[in-house]
Coordinates of C-alpha atoms in Angstrom, one line a residue:
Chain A
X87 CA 47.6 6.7 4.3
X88 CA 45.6 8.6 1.8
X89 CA 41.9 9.2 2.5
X90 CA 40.7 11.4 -0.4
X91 CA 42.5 11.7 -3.3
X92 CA 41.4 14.1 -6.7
X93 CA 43.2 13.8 -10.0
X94 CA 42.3 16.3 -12.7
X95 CA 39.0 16.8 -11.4
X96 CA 36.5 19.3 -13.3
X97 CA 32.9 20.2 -12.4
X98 CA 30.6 21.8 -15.1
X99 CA 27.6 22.6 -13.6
X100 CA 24.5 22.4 -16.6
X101 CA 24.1 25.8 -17.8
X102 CA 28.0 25.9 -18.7
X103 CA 29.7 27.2 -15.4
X104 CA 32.7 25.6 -15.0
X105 CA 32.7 25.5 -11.1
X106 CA 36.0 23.5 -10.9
X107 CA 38.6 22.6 -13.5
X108 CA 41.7 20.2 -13.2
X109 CA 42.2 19.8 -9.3
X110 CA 44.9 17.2 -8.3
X111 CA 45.1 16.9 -4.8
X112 CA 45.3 14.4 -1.9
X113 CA 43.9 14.9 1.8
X114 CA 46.4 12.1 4.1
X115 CA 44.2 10.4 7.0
X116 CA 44.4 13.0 10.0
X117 CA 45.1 15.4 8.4
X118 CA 43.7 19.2 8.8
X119 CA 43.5 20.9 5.5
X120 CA 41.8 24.9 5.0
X121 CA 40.5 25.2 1.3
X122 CA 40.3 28.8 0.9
X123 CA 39.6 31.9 -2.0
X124 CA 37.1 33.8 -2.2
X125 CA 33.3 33.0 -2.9
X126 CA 32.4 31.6 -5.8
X127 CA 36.0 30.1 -6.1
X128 CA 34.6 26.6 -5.6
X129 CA 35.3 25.6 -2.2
X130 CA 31.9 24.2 -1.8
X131 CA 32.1 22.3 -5.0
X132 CA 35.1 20.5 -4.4
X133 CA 33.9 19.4 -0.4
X134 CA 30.5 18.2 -2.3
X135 CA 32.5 15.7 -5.0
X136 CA 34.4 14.7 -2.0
X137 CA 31.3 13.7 -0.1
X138 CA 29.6 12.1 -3.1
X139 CA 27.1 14.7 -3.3
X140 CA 27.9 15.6 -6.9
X141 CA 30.0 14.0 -9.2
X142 CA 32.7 15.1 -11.2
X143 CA 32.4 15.8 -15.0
X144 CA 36.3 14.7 -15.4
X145 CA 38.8 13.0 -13.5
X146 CA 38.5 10.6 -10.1
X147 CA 37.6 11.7 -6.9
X148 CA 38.7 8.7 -4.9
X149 CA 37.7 7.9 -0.8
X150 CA 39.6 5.7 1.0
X151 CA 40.1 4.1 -2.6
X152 CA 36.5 4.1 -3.8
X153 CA 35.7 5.9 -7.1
X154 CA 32.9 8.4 -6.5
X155 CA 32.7 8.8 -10.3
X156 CA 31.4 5.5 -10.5
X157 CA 30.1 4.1 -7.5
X158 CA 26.3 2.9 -8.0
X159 CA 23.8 4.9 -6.1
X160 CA 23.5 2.1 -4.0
X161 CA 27.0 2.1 -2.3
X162 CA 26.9 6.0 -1.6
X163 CA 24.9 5.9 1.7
X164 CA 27.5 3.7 3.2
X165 CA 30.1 6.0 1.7
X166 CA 28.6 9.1 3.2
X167 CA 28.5 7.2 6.5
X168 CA 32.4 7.7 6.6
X169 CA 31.8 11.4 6.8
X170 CA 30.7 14.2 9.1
X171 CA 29.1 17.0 7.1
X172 CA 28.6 20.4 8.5
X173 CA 26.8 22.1 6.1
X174 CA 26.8 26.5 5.7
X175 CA 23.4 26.3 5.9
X176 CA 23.3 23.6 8.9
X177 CA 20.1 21.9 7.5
X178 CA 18.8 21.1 10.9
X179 CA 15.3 19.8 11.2
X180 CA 13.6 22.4 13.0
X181 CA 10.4 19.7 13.8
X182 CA 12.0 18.1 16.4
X183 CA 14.2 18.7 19.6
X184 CA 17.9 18.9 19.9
X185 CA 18.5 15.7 21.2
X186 CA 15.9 13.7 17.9
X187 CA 18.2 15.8 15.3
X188 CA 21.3 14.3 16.9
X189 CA 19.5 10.9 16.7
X190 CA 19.2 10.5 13.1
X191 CA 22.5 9.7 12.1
X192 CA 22.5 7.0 15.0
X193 CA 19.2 6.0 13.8
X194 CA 20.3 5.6 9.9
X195 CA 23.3 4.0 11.5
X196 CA 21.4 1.7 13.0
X197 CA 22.8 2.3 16.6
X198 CA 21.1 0.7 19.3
X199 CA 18.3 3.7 21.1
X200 CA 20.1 3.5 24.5
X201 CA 23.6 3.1 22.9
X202 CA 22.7 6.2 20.6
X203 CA 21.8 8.4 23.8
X204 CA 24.8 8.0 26.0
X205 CA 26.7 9.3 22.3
X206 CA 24.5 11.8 21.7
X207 CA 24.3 13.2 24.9
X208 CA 28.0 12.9 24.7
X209 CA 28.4 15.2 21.7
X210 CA 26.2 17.7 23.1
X211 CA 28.4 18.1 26.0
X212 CA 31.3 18.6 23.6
X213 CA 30.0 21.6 22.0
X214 CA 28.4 22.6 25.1
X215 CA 24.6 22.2 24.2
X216 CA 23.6 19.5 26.8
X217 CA 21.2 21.8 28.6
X218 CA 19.5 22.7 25.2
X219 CA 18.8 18.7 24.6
X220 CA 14.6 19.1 24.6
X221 CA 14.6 22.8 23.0
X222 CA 14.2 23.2 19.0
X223 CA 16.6 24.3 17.0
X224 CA 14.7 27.6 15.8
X225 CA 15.0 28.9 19.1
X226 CA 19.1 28.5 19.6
X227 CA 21.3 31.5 18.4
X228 CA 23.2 31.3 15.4
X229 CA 26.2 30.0 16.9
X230 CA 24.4 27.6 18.8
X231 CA 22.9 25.9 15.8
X232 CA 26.3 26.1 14.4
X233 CA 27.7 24.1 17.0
X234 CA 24.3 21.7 17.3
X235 CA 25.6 20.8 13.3
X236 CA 29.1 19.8 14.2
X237 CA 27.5 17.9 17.1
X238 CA 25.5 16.0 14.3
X239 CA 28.6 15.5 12.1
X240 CA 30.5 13.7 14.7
X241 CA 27.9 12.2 16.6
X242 CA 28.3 9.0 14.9
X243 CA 32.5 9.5 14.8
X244 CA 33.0 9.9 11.0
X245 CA 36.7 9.2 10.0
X246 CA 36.7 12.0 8.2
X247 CA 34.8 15.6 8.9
X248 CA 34.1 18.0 6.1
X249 CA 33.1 21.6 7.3
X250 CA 31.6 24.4 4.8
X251 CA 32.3 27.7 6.2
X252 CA 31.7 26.2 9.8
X253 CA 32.0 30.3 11.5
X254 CA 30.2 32.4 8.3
X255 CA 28.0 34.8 10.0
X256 CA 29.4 34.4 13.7
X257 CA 31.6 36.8 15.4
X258 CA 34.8 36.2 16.3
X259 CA 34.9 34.8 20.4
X260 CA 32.4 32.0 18.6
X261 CA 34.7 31.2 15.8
X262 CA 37.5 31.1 17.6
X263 CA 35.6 28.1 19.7
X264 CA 34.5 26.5 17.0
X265 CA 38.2 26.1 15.9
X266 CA 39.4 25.0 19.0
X267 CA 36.3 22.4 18.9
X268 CA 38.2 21.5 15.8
X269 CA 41.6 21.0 16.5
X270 CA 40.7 18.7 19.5
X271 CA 39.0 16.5 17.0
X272 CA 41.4 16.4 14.8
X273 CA 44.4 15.8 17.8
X274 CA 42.2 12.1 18.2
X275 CA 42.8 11.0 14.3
X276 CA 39.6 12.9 12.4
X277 CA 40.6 13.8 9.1
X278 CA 39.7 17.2 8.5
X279 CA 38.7 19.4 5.3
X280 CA 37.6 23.2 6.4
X281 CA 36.4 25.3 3.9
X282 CA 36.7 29.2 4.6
X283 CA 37.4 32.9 4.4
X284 CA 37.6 33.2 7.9
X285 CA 41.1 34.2 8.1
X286 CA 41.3 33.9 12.1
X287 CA 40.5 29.9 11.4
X288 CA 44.0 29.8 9.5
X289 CA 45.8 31.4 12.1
X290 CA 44.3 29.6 14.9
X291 CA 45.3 26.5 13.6
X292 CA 47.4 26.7 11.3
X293 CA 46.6 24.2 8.7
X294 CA 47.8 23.1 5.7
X295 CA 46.3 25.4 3.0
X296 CA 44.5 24.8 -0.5
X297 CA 43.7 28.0 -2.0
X298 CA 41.3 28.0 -5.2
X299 CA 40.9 30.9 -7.8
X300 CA 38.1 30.7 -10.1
X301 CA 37.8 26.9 -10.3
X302 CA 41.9 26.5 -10.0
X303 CA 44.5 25.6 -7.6
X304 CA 46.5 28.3 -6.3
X305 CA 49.7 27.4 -4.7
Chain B
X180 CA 18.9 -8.4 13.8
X181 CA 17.5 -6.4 16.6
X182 CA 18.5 -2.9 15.7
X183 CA 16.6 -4.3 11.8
X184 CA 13.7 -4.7 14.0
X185 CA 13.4 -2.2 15.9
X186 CA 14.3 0.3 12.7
X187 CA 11.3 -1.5 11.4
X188 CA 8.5 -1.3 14.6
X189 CA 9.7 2.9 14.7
X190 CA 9.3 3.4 10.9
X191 CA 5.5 1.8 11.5
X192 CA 5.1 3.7 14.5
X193 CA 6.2 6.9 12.9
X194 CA 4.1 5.7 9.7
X195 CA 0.7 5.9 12.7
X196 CA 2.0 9.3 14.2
X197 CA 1.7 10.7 10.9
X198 CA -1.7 9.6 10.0
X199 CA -2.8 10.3 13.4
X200 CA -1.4 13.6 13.4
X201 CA -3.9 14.9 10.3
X202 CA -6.8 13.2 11.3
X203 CA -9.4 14.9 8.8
X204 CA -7.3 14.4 5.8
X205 CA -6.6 10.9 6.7
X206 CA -10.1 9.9 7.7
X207 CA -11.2 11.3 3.9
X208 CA -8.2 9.5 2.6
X209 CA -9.7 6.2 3.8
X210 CA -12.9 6.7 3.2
X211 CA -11.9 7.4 -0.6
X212 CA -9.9 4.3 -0.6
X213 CA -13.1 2.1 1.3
X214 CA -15.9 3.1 -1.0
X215 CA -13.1 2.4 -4.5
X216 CA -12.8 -1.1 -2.7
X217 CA -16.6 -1.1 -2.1
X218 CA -17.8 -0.7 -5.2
X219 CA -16.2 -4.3 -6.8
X220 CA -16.6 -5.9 -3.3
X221 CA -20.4 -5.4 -3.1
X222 CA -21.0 -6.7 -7.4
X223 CA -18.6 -9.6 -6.3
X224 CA -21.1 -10.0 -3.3
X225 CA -24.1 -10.0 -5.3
X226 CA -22.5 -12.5 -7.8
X227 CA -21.7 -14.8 -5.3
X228 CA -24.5 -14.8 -4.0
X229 CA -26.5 -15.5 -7.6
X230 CA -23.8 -17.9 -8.2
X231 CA -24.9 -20.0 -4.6
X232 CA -28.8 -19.5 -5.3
X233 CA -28.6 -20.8 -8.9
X234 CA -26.3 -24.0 -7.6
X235 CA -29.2 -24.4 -5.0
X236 CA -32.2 -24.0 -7.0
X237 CA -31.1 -26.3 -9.9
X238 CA -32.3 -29.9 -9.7
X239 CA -31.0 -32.5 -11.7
X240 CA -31.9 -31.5 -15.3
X241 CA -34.8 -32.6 -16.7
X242 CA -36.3 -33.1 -20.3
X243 CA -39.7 -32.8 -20.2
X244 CA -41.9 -34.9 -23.1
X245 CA -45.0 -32.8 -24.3
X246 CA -47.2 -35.9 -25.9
X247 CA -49.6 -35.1 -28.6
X248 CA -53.2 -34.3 -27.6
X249 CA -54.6 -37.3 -29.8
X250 CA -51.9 -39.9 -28.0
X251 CA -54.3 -43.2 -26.2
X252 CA -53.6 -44.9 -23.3
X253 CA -51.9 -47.8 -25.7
X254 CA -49.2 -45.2 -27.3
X255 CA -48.4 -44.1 -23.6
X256 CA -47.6 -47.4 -22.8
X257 CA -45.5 -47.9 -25.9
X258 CA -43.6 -44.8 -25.0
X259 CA -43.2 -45.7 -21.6
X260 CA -41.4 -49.0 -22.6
X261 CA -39.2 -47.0 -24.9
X262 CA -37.8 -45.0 -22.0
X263 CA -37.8 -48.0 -19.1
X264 CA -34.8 -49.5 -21.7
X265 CA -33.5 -46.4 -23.0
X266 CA -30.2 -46.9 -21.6
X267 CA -29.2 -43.2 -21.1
X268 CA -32.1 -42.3 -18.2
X269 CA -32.0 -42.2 -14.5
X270 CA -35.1 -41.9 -13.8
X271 CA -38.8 -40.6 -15.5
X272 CA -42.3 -40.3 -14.5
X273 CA -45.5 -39.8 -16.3
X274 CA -47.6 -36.4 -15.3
X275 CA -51.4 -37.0 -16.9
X276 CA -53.1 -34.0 -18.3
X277 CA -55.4 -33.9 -15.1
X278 CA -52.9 -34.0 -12.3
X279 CA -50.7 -30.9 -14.8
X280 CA -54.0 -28.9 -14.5
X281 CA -54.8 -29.5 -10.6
X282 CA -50.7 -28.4 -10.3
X283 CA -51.7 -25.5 -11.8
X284 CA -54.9 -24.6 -10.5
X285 CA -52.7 -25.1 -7.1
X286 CA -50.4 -22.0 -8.2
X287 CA -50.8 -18.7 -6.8
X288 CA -53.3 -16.0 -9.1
X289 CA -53.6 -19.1 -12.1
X290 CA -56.5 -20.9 -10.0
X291 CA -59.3 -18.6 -11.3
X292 CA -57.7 -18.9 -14.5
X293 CA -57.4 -23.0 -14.6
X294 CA -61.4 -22.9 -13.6
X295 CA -62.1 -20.3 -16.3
X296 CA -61.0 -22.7 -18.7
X297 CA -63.3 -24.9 -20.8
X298 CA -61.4 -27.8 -21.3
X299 CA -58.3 -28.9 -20.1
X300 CA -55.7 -27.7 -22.7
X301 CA -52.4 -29.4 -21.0
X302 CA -51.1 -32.3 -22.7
X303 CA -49.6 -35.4 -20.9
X304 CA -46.2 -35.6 -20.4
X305 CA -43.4 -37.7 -19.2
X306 CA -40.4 -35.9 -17.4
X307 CA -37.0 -37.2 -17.4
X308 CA -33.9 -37.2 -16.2
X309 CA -30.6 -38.3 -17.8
X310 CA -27.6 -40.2 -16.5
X311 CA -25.3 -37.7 -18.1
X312 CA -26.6 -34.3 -17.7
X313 CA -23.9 -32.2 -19.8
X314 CA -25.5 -29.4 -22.2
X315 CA -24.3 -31.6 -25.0
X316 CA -25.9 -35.1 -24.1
X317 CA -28.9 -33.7 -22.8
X318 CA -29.3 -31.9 -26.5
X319 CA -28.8 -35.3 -28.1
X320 CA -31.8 -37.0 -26.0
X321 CA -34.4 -33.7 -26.7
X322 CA -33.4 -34.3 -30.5
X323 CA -34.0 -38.1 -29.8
X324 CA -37.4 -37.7 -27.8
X325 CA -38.7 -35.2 -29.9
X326 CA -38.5 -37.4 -33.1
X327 CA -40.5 -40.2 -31.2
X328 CA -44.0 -40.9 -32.9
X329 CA -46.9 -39.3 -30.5
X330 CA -44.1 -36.6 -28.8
X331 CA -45.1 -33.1 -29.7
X332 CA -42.2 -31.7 -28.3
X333 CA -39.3 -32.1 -26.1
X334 CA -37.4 -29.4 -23.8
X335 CA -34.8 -29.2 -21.7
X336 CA -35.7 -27.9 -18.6
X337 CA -32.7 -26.7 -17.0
X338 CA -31.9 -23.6 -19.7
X339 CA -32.6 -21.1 -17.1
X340 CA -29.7 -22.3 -15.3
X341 CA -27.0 -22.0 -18.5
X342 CA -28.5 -18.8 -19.3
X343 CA -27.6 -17.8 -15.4
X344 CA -24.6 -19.3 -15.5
X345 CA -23.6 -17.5 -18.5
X346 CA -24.5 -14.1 -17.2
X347 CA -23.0 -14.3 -13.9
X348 CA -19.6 -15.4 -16.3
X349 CA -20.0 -12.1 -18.0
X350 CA -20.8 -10.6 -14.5
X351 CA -17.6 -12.0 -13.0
X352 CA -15.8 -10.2 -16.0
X353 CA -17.5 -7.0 -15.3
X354 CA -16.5 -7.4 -12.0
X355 CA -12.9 -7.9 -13.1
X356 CA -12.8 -4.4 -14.8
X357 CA -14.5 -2.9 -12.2
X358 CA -11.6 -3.8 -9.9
X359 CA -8.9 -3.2 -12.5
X360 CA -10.3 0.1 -12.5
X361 CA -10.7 1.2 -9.5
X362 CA -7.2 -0.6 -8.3
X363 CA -5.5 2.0 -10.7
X364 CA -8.0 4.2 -8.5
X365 CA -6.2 3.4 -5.3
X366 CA -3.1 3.1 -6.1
X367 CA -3.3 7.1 -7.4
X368 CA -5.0 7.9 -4.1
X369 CA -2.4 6.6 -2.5
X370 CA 0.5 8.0 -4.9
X371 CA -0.7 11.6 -4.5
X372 CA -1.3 11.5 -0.3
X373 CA 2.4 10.2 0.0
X374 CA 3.4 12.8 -2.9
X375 CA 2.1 15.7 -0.4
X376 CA 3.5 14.0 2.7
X377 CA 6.9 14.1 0.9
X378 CA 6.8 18.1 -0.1
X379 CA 5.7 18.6 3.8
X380 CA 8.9 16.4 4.9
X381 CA 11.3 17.0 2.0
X382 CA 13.9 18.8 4.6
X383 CA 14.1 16.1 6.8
X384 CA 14.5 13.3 3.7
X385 CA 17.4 15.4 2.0
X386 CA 19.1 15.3 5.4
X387 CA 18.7 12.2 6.0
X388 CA 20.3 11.5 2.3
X389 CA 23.0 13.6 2.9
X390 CA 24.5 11.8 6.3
X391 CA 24.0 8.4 4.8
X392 CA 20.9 7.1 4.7
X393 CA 20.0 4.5 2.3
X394 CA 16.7 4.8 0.1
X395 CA 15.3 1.4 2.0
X396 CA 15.5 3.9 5.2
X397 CA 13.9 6.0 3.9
X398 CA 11.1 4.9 1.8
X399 CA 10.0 2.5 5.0
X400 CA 7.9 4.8 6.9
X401 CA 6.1 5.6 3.5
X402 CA 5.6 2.1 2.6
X403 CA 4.3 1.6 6.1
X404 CA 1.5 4.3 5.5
X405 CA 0.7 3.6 2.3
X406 CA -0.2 0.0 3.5
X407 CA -1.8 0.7 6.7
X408 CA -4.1 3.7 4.4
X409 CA -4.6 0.8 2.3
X410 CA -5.6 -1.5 5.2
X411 CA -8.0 0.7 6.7
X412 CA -9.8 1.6 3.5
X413 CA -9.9 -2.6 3.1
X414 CA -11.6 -2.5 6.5
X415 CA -14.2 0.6 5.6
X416 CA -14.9 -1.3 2.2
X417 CA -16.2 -4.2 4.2
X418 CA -17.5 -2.6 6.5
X419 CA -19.5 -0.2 3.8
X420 CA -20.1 -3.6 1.9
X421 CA -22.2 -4.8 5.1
X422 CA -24.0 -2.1 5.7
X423 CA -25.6 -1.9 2.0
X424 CA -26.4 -5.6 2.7
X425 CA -27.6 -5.0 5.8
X426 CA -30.0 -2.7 4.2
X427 CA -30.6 -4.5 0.9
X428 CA -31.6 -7.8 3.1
X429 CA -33.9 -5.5 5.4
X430 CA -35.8 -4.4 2.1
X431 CA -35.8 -7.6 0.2
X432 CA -38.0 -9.5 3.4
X433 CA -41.3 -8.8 2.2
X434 CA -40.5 -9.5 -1.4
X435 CA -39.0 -13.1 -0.4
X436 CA -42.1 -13.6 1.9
X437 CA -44.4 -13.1 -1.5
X438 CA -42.3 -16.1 -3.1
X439 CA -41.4 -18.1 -0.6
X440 CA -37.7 -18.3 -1.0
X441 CA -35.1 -17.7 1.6
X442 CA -34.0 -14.6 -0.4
X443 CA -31.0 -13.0 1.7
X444 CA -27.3 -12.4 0.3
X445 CA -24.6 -12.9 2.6
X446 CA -21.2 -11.2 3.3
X447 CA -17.5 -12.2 1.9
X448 CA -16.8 -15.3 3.9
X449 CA -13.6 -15.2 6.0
X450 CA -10.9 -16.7 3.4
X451 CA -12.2 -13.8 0.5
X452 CA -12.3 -10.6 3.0
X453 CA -8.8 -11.2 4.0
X454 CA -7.7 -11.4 0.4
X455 CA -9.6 -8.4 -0.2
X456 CA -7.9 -6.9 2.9
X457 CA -4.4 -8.6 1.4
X458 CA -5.5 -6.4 -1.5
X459 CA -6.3 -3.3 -0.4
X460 CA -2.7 -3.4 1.6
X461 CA -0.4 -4.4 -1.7
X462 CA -1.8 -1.6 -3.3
X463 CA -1.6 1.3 -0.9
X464 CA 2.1 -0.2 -0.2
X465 CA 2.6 -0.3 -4.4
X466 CA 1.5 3.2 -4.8
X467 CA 3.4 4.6 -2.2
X468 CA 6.6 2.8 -3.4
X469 CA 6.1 4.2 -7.1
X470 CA 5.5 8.0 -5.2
X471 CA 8.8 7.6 -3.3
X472 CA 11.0 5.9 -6.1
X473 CA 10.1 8.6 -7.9
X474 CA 11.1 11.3 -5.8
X475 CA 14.8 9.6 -4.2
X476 CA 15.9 8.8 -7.6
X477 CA 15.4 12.4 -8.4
X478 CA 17.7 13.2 -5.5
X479 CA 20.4 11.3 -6.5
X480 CA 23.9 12.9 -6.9
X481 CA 24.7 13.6 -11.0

């Protein structure tokens, strides 16, 4: 089944910048795909139209058979809810503990508190944060709060998981743990869109590739 | 149904954390908001309370019937008969010359004046009272009386009472813009303190945007402020409001002890403070919603 699908997509930014210009391209449900090129190529771009974030100047960005081009700002909360978003610059909320940052997508979600708990406690343990549930977030390491952010994007258990240079600034034992983290969530059925240029991520598991030049598909 | 609920009881919850958690800038905030409410809330005191004193004060209204100083004893009786079958009166009495003076010889400071006097200038007079006492009908019977042989003149005595009536109409209006005003007041107050509370917590509402919240989510715990600010400041008007009575009252004792009149205003009964309160809390609620629109529709995706 397909769960995103792009057809002659372009992004002009305002200003001119023509960030992506006529991507065709489907991602199948559980599948793991690695969008790479190098920066300034557009990876982010093109995970941002697929999360509704930004929408395309031309062409249809379709989820799971929804047109993102013209859903009404109404429908894109429950759109986004599909997703798990890591984001490059995590965007945790450094004014509350662990465990409350992991609550907010249960609370939008409208989870149940205890119900929401017993998950979120769950996901810590999955990236191996569980004793860091009461600290803040300004006082874990970089690869800490990496991992704290794909906690958050799964917490809820998103059908589909879109990661924006998920190891940028960590060294390599913590990227290669981060990609294991990965491929286990991908083994139970998450669809998965990575975007890198950490080349150890490609060989570790061995994805399916997109690779964009200036705004282009490469193949 | 329950998780709606209970989304709702932490987003007023949260909504009290946050005004608790500044509590300088939010007692000033509420304190602006009370004395904006105060301001209309005490004028619509005071009109209310002209408004009762002027329904208690006026009688039935009367005509009174000035005869002329050379009417005898036969043209009073002539004039009585006239009004005994004039079809449109309740009720009438005559007042002689004598008893009008000893009345006013009675009054407080006028004595000396009455016994200064070398003759008794007061005509005798009949007062009246109509069956219908409209503006219109009572006009009709003073034009009537006043063309009767022996009647110097006729007036209607109850023209204080229109005259009140019609200022505390213009009052009311005054009143009106007053509110209008200081409504628009309020609802900036409240605009600009949700405004900041959004810069301080913009990182938290872009998140929450991002993993799927919707706006309604959102905008709750702001809405909740902005009606509980509004709320409190209701409470601080009224309370503000009976203070300045309290003190108004305590000063206006000896001055209604030198009339003789039970001169004391009272409060907003129950049924108007809680739509002032119901007041105050849609427009805290309606000025946060306009500062929050504002902001999430700025934030959506283009």
């Amino acid at each position: 089944m397909t769960q995103i699908m792009l057809s002659g997509v372009s992004k002009r930014y305002p200003g001119g910048h023509d960030a992506l210009s006529d991507i065709t391209l489907t991602v199948e449900t559980g599948e793991l795909v690695l969008v790479t090129g190098h920066s300034g190529a557009g990876k982010s771009t093109l995970l941002k139209l697929m999360a509704a974030i930004e929408r395309p100047t031309a062409g249809s960005v379709l989820v799971n058979g929804q047109n993102i081009g013209t859903l009404r700002a109404r429908g894109i909360p429950f759109l986004r809810r599909n997703f798990g978003l890591v984001f490059q610059d995590h965007k945790l909320l450094f004014d509350r503990s662990v465990f409350e940052n992991l609550m907010l997508p249960l609370d939008i979600g409208g989870f149940d508190r205890r119900e929401g708990a017993r998950r979120a406690r769950a996901a810590l343990d999955k990236v191996n944060l569980l004793h860091k549930e009461k600290a803040r977030p300004i006082t874990l390491s970089g690869g800490e709060q990496q991992r704290l952010c794909i906690a958050r994007a799964i917490v809820h258990r998103p059908a589909v998981l879109l990661a924006d240079e998920p190891t940028g600034n960590l060294d390599s034992d913590y990227a290669a743990g981060i990609g294991r983290l990965f491929a286990e969530f991908n083994q139970v059925g998450v669809t998965i869109v990575l975007a890198t240029h950490d080349t150890l991520l490609a060989e570790l598991l061995a994805p399916r590739q997109i690779v964009l030049r200036d705004g282009r598909l490469q193949s | 149904m329950r998780a709606w609920g209970s989304a709702h009881y932490r987003a007023c919850a949260g909504a009290l954390r946050r005004l608790a958690a500044t509590p300088l800038a939010t007692l000033l905030n509420i304190v602006v908001i009370g004395i904006a409410l105060a301001l209309p809330m005490a004028f619509y005191v005071v009109l209310e309370n002209a408004r009762g004193m002027a329904s208690d004060y006026s009688p039935q209204p009367e005509l009174s019937l000035f005869l002329a100083p050379e009417a005898s004893a036969a043209d009073i009786k002539v004039l009585e008969l006239r009004l005994k079958n004039h079809a449109g009166l309740a009720s009438y009495r005559f007042v002689p010359k004598a008893q009008a003076l000893e009345q006013l010889k009675s009054r407080a400071g006028l004595g000396d004046v009455a016994a200064g006097l070398p003759q008794n200038p007061l005509p005798d007079a009949f007062i009246v009272a109509a069956r219908d006492s409209s503006s219109a009908a009572l006009e009709t019977l003073r034009a009537e009386f006043a063309a009767w042989p022996k009647v110097a003149e006729a007036h209607v005595d109850s023209d204080w009472v229109r005259r009140l009536d019609g200022l505390i109409s213009i009052g009311r209006y005054a009143v009106l813009m007053l509110a209008a005003v200081l409504a628009f007041a309020l609802v900036a107050i409240t605009f600009n303190t949700i405004r900041l509370q959004i810069l301080t917590q913009r990182d938290e509402i872009e998140v929450a945007k991002l993993i799927g919240a919707t706006d309604g989510w959102i905008q709750r715990p702001f809405l909740y402020f902005g009606a509980l600010a509004g709320a409190a400041g209701g409470i601080t008007a009224w309370l503000l409001t009976a203070a300045g009575l309290l003190v108004f009252n305590n000063q206006l004792k000896p001055l209604a002890a030198l009339y003789g009149l039970p001169l004391q205003l009272s409060h907003l009964n129950w049924s108007d403070s809680v739509y002032a309160l119901a007041i105050a809390v849609v427009l805290g609620w309606f000025g946060a919603w306009l500062s929050v629109r504002r902001h999430l529709s700025a934030q959506n995706p283009r």
